[in-house]
Amino acid sequence: MKNFNEYFLMNETDVLDYVKEKTDLFSDDSDLESKEIGDGNLNYVFRVVDVNSDVSVIVKQAGEVTRISEDMRISIDRIRIESNILKLQGKHATGLVPKVYLYDDVMNCFLMEDLSDHEIMREGLLSYKIYPKFADHITTFMVNTLLPTTDVVMDHKEKKELLKSFINPDLCEISEELVYTEPFNDYNNRNLVFEDNKEWVEKNIYNDSELKLEVAKLKFAFMNNAQALIHGDLHTGSVFITEELTKVIDPEFAFYGPMGYDVGNVIANLIFAYMNGYVNDKKEFIEWLEKTIEEVVDKFKSKFVDYWKDNVSDIMAKEAGFMEWYLSEVLKDTAGVAGLELSRRIIGMAQVKDITSIEDTEYRLFAERVCLSLAKELIINRDKFNEGKHFTDKLKENVNKYSA
Ligand code: SR1
Ligand code: MG
């Protein structure tokens, strides 16, 4: 048996020895099996189960290169960030994230609650499943994890300490490149544009200088607005879900940034599911998504206001009109980021199955152009999206435009 005093990348067998050595979760007569189940772009995820008792655990380990590309070397410190933020989010939003059992700074891994009775939300959405409680759960998660980490609520010195411990340069660089830069110029020559859409993207995205100026403004806000401790990658692949329960996972991109980054990501990824449902004629599904997109915005706003009123601590933040101004800035960022996420998942290197699984070329082009045209409006006119309906009206307007 290997010892675990020096870092190496574990395989399925190593993980069995690891959990026996490091935890008392399993009894001596346990019969353990392990399987690598990770399907993300970065890390390795193992499920270990005792076939006799059904007790199980997840082991997540960071490798020194990413799974999506061996050329991308990123700090394995991301696993410390992920396990620490999960613990913090568990305090602020109890029941909405998995429990963390152990963090190991040598093996750069952590152990957490197994959620195998849940399903990755993107997969469920690809089977047109409806999750009636999602909007309520995700807005509680966002308000309860974002607002308490701001200067509005927190002691300012404590906030700065927290900010220091969540400095995450490598992962931020990935977002700065993949979200805020490459989709608009392909300067690293690794965008994955659907062949039949190349000319359209060239003309309508790469050559639109008004759009690129607005993206530049958003990029510098992402890098400089240390507003809240954000999840940093809140798409539907970062959510484990059932009809009743929602658990947010994979916060390795967490850092102090603009809170609209999280809200905008949620909205954009619901729009991808909507477009997939639309081209596959799933009426009930897209009606639920339309309502859900609206509720994500509107419930976020009302819960934000309630949380603010109960918890604001900074004396200047209590000035009349300040909360309204602050929230309108968050909503502006939300719209801008929704537009960025819609763009980068269609043009950039990290794509989403909701769109890439559309086999019919005409439908795929339709879905892509609706998303990209909507994206441009969200980015350029981001101050005009401050209610849920503003998002769905524009979505439907673009659907109608390209259906014609
Ligand atoms: C190199 S990682 C590519 C993407 O996967 C993650 O989930 C993030 O969204 C990142 O941008
Ligand atoms: Mg992830």
XYZ file of C-alpha atoms and ligand atoms in Angstrom, residues 41-42 68 72 174 178 233 235 253 344-345 350, ligand 1:
23
model
C -12.964 19.940 -16.905
C -10.531 20.111 -14.003
C -9.795 19.541 -20.589
C -3.345 24.125 -18.761
C -9.190 30.938 -16.759
C -12.371 31.972 -21.463
C -18.861 28.824 -11.835
C -23.839 26.714 -14.122
C -13.495 29.176 -9.000
C -18.514 31.855 -24.356
C -20.326 28.516 -24.141
C -15.707 25.117 -22.904
C -10.402 24.900 -18.237
S -11.855 24.855 -17.393
C -13.109 25.303 -18.512
C -14.369 25.668 -17.848
O -14.822 24.601 -17.021
C -15.195 25.092 -15.742
O -16.367 24.489 -15.290
C -15.315 26.573 -15.914
O -16.602 26.945 -16.367
C -14.273 26.855 -16.922
O -14.435 28.080 -17.566
